[in-house]
Coordinates of C-alpha atoms and ligand atoms in Angstrom, one line a residue:
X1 CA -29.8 1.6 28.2
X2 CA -28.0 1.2 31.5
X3 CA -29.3 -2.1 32.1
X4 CA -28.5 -3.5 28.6
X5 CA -24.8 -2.3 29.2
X6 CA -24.6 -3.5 32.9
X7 CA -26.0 -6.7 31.9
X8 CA -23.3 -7.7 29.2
X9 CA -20.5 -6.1 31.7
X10 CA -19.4 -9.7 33.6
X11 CA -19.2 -11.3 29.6
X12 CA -17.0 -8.5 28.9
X13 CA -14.8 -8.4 31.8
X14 CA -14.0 -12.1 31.0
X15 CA -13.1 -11.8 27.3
X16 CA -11.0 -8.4 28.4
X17 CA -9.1 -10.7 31.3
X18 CA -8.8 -13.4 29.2
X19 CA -7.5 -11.6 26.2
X20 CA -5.5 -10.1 28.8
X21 CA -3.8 -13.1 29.9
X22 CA -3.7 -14.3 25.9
X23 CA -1.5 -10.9 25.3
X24 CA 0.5 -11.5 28.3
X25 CA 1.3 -15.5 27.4
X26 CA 2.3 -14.5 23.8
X27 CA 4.3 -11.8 25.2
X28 CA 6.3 -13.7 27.5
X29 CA 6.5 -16.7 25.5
X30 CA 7.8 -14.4 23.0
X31 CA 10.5 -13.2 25.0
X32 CA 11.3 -16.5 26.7
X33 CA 12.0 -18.1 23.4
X34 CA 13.9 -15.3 21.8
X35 CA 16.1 -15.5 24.7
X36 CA 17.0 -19.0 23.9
X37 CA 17.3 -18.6 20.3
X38 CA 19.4 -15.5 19.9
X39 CA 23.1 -15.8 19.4
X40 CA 23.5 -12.4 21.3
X41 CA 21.6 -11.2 23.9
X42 CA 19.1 -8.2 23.5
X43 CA 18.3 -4.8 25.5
X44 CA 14.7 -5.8 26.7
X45 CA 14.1 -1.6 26.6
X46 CA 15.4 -1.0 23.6
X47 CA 14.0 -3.7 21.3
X48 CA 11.0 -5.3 22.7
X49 CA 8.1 -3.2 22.5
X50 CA 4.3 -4.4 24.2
X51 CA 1.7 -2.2 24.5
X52 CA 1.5 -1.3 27.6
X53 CA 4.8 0.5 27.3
X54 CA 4.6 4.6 26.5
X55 CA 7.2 3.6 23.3
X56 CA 5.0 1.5 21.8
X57 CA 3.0 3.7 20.2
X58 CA 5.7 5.8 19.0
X59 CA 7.5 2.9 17.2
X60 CA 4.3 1.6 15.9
X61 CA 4.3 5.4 14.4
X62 CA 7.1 6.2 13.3
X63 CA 7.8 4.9 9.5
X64 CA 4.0 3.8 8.9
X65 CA 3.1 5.8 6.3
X66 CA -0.2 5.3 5.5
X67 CA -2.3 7.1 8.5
X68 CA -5.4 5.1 7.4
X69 CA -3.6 1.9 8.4
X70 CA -3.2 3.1 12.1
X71 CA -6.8 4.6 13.2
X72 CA -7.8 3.0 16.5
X73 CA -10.2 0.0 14.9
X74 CA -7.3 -1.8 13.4
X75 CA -5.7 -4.5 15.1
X76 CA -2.5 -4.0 16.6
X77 CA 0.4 -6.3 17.0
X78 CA 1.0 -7.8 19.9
X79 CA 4.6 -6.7 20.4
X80 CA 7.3 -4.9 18.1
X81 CA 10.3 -6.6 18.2
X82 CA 13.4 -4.3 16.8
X83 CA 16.3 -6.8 16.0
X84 CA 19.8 -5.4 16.5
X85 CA 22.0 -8.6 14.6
X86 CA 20.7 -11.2 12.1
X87 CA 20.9 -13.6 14.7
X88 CA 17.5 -11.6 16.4
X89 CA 15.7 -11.8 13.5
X90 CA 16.4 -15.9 12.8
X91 CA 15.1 -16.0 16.4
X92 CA 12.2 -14.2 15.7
X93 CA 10.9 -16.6 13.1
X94 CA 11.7 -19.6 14.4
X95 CA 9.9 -18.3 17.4
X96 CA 6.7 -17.4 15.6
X97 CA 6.8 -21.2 13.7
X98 CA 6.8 -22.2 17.2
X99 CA 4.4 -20.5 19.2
X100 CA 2.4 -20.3 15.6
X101 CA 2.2 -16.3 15.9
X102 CA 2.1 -14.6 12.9
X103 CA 5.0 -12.0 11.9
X104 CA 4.7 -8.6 10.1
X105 CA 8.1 -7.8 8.6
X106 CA 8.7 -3.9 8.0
X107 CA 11.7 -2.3 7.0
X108 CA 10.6 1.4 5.7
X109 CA 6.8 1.2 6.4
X110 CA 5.3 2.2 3.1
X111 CA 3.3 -0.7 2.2
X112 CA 0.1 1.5 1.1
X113 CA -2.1 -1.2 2.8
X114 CA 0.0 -1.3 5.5
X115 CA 0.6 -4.9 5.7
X116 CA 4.1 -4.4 7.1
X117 CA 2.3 -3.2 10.6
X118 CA -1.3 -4.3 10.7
X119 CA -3.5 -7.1 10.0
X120 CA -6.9 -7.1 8.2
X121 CA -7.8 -9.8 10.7
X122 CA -8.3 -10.6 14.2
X123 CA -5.2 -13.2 14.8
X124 CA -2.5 -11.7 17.1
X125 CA 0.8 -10.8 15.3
X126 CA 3.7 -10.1 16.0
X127 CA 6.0 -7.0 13.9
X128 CA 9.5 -7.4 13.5
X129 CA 11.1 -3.9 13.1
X130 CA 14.3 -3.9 10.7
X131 CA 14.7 -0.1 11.3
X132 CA 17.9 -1.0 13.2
X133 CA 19.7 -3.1 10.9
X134 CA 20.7 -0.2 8.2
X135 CA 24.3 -0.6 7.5
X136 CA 25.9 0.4 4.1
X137 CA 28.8 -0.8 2.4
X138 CA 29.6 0.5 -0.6
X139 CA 32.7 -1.1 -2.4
X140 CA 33.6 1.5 -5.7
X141 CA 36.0 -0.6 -6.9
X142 CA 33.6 -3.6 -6.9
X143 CA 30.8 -1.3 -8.7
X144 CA 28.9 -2.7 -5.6
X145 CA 27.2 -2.3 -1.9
X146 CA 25.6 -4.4 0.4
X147 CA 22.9 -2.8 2.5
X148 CA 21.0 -4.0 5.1
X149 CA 17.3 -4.0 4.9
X150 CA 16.1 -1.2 7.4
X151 CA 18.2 1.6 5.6
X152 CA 16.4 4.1 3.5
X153 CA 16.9 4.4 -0.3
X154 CA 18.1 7.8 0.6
X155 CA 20.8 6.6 2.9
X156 CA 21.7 4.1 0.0
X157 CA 22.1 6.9 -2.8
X158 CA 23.7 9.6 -0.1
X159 CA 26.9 6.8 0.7
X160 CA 27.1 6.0 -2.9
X161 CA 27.8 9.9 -3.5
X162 CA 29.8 10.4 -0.7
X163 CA 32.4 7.9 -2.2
X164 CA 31.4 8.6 -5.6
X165 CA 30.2 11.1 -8.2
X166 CA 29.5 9.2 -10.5
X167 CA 27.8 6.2 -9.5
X168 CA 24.1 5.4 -8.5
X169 CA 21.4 3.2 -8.0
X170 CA 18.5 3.1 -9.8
X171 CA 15.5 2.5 -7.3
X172 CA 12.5 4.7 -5.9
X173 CA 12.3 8.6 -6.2
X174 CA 10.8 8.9 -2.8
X175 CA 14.0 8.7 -0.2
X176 CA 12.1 7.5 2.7
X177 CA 11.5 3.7 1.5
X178 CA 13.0 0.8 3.2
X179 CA 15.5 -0.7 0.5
X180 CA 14.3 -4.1 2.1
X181 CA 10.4 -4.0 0.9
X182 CA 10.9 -2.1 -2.0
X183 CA 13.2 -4.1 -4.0
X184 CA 11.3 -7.3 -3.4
X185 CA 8.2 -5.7 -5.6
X186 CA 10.6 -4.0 -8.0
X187 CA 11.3 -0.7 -7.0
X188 CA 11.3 2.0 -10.0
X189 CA 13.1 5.0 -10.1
X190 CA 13.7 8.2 -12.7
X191 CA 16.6 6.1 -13.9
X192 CA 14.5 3.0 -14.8
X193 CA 14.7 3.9 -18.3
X194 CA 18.4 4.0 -18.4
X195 CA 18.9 0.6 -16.2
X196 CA 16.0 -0.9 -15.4
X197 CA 14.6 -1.5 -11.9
X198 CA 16.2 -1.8 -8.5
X199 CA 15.3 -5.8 -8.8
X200 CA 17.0 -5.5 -11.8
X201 CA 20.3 -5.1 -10.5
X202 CA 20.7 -7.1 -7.1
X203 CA 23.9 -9.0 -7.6
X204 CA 23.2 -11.1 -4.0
X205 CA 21.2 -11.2 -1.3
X206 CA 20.9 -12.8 2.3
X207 CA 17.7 -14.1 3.7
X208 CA 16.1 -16.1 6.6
X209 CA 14.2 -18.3 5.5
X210 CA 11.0 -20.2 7.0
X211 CA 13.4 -22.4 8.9
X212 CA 15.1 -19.6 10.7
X213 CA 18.1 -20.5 8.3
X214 CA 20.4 -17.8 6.8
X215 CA 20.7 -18.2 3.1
X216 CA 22.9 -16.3 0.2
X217 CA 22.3 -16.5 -3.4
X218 CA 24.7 -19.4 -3.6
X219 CA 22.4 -21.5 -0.9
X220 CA 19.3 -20.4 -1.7
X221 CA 19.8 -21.0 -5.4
X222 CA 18.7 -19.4 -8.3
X223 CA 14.8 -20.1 -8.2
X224 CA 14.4 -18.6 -4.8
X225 CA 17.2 -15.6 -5.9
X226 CA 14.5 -15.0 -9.4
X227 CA 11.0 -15.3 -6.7
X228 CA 12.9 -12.1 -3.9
X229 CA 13.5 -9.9 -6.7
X230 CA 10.1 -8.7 -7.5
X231 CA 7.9 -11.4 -6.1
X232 CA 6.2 -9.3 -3.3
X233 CA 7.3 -8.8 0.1
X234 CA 6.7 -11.0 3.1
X235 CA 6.5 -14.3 0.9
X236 CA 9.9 -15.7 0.6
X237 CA 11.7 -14.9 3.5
X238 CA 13.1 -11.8 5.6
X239 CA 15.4 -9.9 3.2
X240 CA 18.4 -9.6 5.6
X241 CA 20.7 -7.6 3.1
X242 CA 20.9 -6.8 -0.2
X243 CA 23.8 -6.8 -2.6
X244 CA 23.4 -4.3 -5.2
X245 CA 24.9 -3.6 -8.3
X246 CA 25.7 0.7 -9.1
X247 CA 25.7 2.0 -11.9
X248 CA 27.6 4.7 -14.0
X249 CA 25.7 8.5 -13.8
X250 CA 27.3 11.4 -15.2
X251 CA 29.2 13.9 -12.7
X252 CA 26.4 16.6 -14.6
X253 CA 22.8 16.2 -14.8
X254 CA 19.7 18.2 -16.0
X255 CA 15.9 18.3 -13.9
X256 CA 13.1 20.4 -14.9
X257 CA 9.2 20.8 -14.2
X258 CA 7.2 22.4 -16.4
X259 CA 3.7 22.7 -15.3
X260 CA 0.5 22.8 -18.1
X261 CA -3.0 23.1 -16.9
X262 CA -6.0 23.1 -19.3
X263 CA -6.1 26.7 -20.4
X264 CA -2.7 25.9 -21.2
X265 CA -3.7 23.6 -24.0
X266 CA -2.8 20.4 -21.0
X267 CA -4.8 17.4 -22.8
X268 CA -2.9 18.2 -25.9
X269 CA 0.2 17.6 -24.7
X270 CA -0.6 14.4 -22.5
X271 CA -2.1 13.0 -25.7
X272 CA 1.5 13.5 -27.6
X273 CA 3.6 12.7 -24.2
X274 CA 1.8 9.5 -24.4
X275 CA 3.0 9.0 -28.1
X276 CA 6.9 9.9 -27.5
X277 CA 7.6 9.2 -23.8
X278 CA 8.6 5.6 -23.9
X279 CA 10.5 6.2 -27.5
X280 CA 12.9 9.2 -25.9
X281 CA 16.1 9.0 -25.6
X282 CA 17.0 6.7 -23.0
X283 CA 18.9 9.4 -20.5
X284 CA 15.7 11.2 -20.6
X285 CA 12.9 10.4 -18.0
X286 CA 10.0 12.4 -18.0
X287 CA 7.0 11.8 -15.5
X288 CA 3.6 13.6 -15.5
X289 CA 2.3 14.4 -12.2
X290 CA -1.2 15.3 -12.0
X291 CA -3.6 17.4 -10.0
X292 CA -6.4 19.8 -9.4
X293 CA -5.2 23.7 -8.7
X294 CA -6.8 26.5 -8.6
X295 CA -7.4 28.3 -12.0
X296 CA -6.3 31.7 -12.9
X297 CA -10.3 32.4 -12.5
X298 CA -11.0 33.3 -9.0
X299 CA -12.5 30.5 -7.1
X300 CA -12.2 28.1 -10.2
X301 CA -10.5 25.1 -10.0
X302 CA -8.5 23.2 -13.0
X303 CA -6.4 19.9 -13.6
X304 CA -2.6 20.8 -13.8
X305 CA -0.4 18.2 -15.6
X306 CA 3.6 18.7 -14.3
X307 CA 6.4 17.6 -16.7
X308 CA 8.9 16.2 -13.9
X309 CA 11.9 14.9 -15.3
X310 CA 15.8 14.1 -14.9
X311 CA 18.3 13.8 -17.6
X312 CA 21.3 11.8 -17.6
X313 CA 23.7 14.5 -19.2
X314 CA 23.9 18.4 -19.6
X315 CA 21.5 20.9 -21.0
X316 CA 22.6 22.0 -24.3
X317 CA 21.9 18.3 -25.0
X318 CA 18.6 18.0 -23.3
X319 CA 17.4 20.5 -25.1
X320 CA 18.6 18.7 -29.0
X321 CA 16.6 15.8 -27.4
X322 CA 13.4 17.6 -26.7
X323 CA 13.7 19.8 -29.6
X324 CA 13.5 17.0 -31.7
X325 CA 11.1 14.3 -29.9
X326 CA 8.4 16.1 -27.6
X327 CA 9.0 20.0 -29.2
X328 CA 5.2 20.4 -28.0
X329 CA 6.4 20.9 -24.6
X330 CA 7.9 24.1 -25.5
X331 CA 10.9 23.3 -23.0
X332 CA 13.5 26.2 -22.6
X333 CA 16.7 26.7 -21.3
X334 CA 15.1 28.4 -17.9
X335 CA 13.0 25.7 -17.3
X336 CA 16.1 23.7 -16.7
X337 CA 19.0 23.1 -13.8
X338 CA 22.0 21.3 -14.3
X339 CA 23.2 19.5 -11.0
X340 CA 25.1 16.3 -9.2
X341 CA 23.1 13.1 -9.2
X342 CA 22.5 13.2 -5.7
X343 CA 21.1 17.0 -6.0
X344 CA 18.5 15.2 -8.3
X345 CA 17.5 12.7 -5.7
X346 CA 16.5 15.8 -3.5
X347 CA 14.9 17.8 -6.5
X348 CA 13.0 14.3 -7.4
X349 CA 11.8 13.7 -4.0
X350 CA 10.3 17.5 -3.4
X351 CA 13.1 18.7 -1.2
X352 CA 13.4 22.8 -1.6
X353 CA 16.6 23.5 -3.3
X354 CA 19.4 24.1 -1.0
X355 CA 18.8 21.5 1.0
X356 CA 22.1 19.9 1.6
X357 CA 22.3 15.5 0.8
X358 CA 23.1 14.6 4.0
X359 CA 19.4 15.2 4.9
X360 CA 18.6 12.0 4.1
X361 CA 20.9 10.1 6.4
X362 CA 17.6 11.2 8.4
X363 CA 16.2 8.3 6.9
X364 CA 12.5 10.8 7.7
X365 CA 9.4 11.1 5.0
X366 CA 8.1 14.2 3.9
X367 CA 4.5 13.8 4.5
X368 CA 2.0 11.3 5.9
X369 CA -1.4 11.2 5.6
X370 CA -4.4 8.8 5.0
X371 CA -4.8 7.6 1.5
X372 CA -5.8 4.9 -0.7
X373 CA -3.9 4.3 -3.9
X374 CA -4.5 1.7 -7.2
X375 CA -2.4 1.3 -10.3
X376 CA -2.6 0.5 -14.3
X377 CA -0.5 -0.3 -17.1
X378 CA -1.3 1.7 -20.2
X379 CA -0.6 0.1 -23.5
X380 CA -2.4 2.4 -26.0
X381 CA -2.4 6.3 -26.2
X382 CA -5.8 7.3 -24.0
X383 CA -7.9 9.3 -26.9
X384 CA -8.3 13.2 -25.9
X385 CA -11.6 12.5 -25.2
X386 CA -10.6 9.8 -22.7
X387 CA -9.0 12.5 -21.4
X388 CA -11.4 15.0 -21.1
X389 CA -13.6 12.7 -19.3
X390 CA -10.7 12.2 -16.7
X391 CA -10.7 15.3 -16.2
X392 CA -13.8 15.9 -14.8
X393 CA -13.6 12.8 -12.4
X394 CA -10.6 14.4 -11.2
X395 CA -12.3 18.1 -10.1
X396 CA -15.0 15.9 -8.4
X397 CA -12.1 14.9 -5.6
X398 CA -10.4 17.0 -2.5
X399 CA -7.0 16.4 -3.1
X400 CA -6.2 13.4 -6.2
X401 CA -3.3 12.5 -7.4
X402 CA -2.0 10.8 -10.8
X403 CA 1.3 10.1 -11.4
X404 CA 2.4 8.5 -15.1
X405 CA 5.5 7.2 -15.3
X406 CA 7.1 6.6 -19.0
X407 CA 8.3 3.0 -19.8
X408 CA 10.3 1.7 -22.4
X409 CA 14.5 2.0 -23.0
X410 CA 15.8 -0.7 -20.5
X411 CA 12.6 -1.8 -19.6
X412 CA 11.4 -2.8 -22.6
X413 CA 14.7 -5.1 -23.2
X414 CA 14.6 -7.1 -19.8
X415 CA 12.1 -10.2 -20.9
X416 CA 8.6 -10.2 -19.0
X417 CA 10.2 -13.9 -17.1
X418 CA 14.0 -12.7 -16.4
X419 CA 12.6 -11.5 -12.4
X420 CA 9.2 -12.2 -11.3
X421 CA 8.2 -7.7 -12.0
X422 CA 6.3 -8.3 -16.0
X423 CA 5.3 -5.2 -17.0
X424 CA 8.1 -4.6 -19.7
X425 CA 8.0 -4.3 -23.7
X426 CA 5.2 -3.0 -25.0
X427 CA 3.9 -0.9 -21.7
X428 CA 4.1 2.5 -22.8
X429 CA 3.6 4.0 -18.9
X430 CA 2.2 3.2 -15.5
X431 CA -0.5 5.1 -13.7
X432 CA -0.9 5.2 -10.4
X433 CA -4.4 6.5 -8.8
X434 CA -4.2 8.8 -5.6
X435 CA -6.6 10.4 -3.4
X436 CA -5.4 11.5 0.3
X437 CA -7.0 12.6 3.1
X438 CA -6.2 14.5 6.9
X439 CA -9.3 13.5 9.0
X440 CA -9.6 9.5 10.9
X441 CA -13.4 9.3 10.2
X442 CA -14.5 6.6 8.4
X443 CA -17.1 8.3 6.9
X444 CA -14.6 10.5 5.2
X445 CA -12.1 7.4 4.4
X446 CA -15.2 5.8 2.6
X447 CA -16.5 8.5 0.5
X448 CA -12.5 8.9 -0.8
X449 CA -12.5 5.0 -1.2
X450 CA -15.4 4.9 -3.0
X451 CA -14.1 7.8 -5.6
X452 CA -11.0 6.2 -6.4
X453 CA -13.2 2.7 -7.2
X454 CA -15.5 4.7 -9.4
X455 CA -12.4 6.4 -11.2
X456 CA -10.9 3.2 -11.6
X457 CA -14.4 1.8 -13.2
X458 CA -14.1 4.5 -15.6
X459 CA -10.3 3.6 -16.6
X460 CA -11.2 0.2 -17.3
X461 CA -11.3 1.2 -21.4
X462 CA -8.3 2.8 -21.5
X463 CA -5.6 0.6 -19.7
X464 CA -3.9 -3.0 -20.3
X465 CA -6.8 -6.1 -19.9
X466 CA -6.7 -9.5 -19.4
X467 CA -5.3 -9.3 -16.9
X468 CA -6.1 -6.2 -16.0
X469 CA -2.3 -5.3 -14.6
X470 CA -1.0 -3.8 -11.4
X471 CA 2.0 -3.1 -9.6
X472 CA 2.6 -5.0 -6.8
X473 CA 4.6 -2.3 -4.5
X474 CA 1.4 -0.5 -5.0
X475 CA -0.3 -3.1 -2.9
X476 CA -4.0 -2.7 -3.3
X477 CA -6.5 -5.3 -1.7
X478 CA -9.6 -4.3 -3.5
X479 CA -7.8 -6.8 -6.2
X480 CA -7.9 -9.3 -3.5
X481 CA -6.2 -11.2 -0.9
X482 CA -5.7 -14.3 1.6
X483 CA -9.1 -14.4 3.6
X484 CA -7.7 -16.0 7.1
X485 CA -4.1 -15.2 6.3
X486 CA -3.6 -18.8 5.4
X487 CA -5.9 -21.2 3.9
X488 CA -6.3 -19.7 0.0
X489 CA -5.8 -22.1 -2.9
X490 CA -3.4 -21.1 -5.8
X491 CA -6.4 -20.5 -8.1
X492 CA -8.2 -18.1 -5.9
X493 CA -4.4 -16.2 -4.8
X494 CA -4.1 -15.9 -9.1
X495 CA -7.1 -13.6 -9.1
X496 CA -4.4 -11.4 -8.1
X497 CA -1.4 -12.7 -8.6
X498 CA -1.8 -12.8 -12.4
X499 CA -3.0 -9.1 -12.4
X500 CA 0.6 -8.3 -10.2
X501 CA 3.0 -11.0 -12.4
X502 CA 1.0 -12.2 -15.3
X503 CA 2.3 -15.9 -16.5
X504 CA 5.3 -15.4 -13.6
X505 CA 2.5 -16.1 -11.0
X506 CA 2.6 -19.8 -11.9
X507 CA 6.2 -20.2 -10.8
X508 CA 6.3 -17.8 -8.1
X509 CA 3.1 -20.5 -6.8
X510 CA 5.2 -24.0 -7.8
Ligands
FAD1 C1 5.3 7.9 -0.5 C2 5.6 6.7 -1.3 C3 6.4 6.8 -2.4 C4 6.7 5.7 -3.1 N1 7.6 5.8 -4.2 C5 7.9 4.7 -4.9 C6 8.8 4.8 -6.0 O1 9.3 5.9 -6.4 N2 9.2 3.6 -6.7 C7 8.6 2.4 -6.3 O2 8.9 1.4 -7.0 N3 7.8 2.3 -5.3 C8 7.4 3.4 -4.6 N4 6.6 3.3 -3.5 C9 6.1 1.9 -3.2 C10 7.1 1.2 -2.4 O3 8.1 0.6 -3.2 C11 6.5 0.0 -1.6 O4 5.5 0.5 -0.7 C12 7.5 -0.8 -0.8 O5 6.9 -2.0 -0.5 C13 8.0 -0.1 0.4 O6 9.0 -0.8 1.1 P1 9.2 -0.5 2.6 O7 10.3 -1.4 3.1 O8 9.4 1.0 2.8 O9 7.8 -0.9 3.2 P2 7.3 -1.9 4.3 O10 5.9 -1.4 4.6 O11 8.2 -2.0 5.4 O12 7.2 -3.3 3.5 C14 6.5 -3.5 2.4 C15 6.1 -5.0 2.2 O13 7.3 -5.7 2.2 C16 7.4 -6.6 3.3 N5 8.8 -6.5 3.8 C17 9.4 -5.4 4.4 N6 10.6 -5.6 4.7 C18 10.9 -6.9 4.3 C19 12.1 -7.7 4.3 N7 13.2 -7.2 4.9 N8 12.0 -8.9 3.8 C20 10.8 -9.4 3.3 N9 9.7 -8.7 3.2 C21 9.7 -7.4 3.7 C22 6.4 -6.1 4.3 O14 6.0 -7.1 5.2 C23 5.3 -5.5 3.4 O15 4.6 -6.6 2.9 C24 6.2 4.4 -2.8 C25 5.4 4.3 -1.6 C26 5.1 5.4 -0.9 C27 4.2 5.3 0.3

């Protein structure tokens, strides 16, 4: 054993020195070059990060979300460069082009495949940080704000308020995601139903392109402007800024929860939420969050389905709606809070109540862990007994997670071909698959993978076919992707792209 490790010691000492000296090139060369490029010089300590600096690791860190996406056997970048002006990151890019690096763009970090921070292969990258660029500027009069890409949806929706009561934006529930990747795969929120997505309401936007050009809407033109808004992130450009459009929300809105687990007559219910809950009225969003909890047996366990929803108005009319569309749920007065619009950002997100807005100008995430994640588009009730079968895949599994999320209203008017995002009239609601873990092994990361797989083998009857539909913000590679990073052909990237943008992936590929 000693011998067979001494003998390939030399062999290794030279690939370690020579990667060595590989790492140290790039990262000089890197430098070098940005130096040249930049309009305005940068603090070397504050925004260029190589590994063999005690920071490094902490930026790497700190908005990855997905902890199965930083365990020791996946590669690392070579250096994380944190631009402070646009002027960095148009350096950055032509910089790569030159020294033929590739570049991982991140703004929030919550690709759940991580793509924004790690490669599936061996070639070294390079990961340009956006977390600095975060400004907001939010013009009432204009029913507009443009917001750089680093800031946080939370940020975005807490200076809306603080200039407004009644004005929003309709993008993610979760507070923590970059406004930069989310928007360019759609980005859905409890007021989708209402207004549609976040892509669905970007007035403007400013990019640097592959040239290391800055573009607007009026100099990109209007094919590029369609292919940002919802065509995936990292494939047109770095989303500099965003201009977004707000919205009108009422100074008074209504959030409850009501929880039903099986004894409490759950699959009933699901089956007749999935009749009503793209037909409700259009202010009324109503979720289903499902898990496994412990039963009122001791030691048992049981699926519990949670009615999570916001209301654009008060209660006495909530409760005229629900009376009259979805009476099963048995919804009462107590069940329900009436709040500002920003108070239902941080009751959305899982914030306990009393915590004041201005929390999320901490731009922080509640949680991290390691997980995997897939998604489908339902089209057609799932029979009880559909159900009942889900049910029992669910007890099998540590800690899963569905979330359904009611379509229709606005979504169902926007034609499939107005942004590249296609899921739209006739999609009754999206699931999304989750199973999370809190331990590194692999051992435990593959038995999780492989019981989200099976699960979604056994939803194959029940959801949208042909393609077989996904959402491409939940980014999941078991539906495929670019072998080498580089070298796939249109028709092999469509075995994909058509399951993320149906007929939209031929012109997001011409
Ligand atoms: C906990 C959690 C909750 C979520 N909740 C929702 C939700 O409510 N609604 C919803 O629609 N989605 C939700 N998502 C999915 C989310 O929209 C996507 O993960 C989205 O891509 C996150 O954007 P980001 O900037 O935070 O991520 P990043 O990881 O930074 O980026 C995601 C992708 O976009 C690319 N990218 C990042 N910045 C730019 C840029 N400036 N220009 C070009 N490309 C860029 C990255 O390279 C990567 O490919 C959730 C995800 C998580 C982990």
């Amino acid at each position: 054993m000693g011998d067979s490790c001494s003998a390939f010691l030399p062999l290794l000492l030279l690939l370690l020195s020579a990667s060595l000296v590989a790492s140290d090139s790039i990262q000089d060369s890197f430098y070098k070059c940005l130096s040249v490029n930049s309009q305005i010089s940068f603090p070397l300590s504050t925004s260029f990060f190589t590994p063999n600096i005690s920071a490094f690791t902490s930026i790497l860190q700190s908005s990855a979300q997905n902890l199965r996406c930083l365990v020791p056997s996946v590669p690392k970048p070579e250096l994380i460069f944190t631009p402070l002006n646009e002027s960095h990151v148009q350096a950055a890019v032509i910089c790569s082009k030159q020294l033929g690096i590739q570049l991982r763009v991140r703004s929030g970090g919550h690709d759940y495949e991580g793509l924004s921070y790690m490669s599936q292969v061996e070639t070294p990258f390079v990961v340009v940080d956006l977390s600095k660029l975060r400004s907001i500027d939010v013009d009432i009069e204009d029913n507009s704000s443009w917001v750089q890409a680093g800031a946080t949806v939370g940020e975005v929706y807490y200076r809306i308020s603080e200039k407004s009561k009644t004005h929003g934006f309709p993008a993610g529930l979760c507070t923590s995601l970059g406004i930069g990747g989310h928007i360019t795969g759609g980005a859905y929120g409890s007021m989708m139903r209402r207004y549609g997505l976040g892509a669905d309401n970007v007035l403007d936007a400013r990019i640097v392109d592959a040239n290391g050009r800055i573009l607007d809407r009026e100099s990109m033109g209007e094919d590029l402007f369609w292919a940002i808004r919802g065509g995936g992130g990292a494939s047109f450009g770095i989303i500099l800024s965003w201009k977004l459009k707000l919205v009108p929300v009422p100074a008074t809105v209504t959030v409850f929860t009501v929880p039903k687990t099986l004894e409490q007559g759950a699959t009933k219910i699901l089956y007749k939420w999935q009749q009503v809950a793209d037909k409700l009225d259009e202010d009324l969003f109503i979720r289903v969050i499902i898990n496994v909890a412990s039963a009122a047996a001791k030691g048992e366990r049981t699926v519990q389905t949670s009615y999570n929803a916001l209301f654009l108005g008060g209660v006495d009319r909530l409760l005229k709606v629900m009376s009259e569309s979805f009476p099963e749920l048995g919804l009462q007065r107590k069940d329900c809070t009436e709040m500002s619009w920003i108070e239902s950002v941080l009751y959305i997100a899982g914030y306990p109540s009393s915590t004041p807005p201005a929390v999320l100008l901490q731009g922080k995430s509640l949680f991290k862990n390691f997980f995997k994640a897939k998604s489908d588009f339902v089209r057609e009730p799932i029979p009880e007994t559909g159900l009942e079968g889900l049910w029992k895949r669910l007890l099998e599994e540590e800690s899963p997670l569905m979330i359904w999320n009611p379509y229709g209203g606005m979504m169902s008017k926007i034609p499939e071909s107005e942004i590249p995002f296609p899921h739209r009239n006739g999609t009754l609601f999206k699931i999304q698959y989750l199973t999370s873990w809190q331990d590194a092994d692999k051992d435990i990361a593959a038995k999780h993978i492989d019981w989200i797989r099976r699960l979604y083998n056994y939803m194959a009857s029940y959801v949208s076919l042909f393609p077989r539909t996904a959402y491409v913000n939940y980014r999941d590679l078991d539906l495929g992707m670019n072998k080498d990073g580089r070298n796939t052909s249109f028709i092999q990237a469509s075995g994909w792209g058509n399951k993320y943008f149906k007929n939209n992936f031929n012109r997001l590929g011409f």
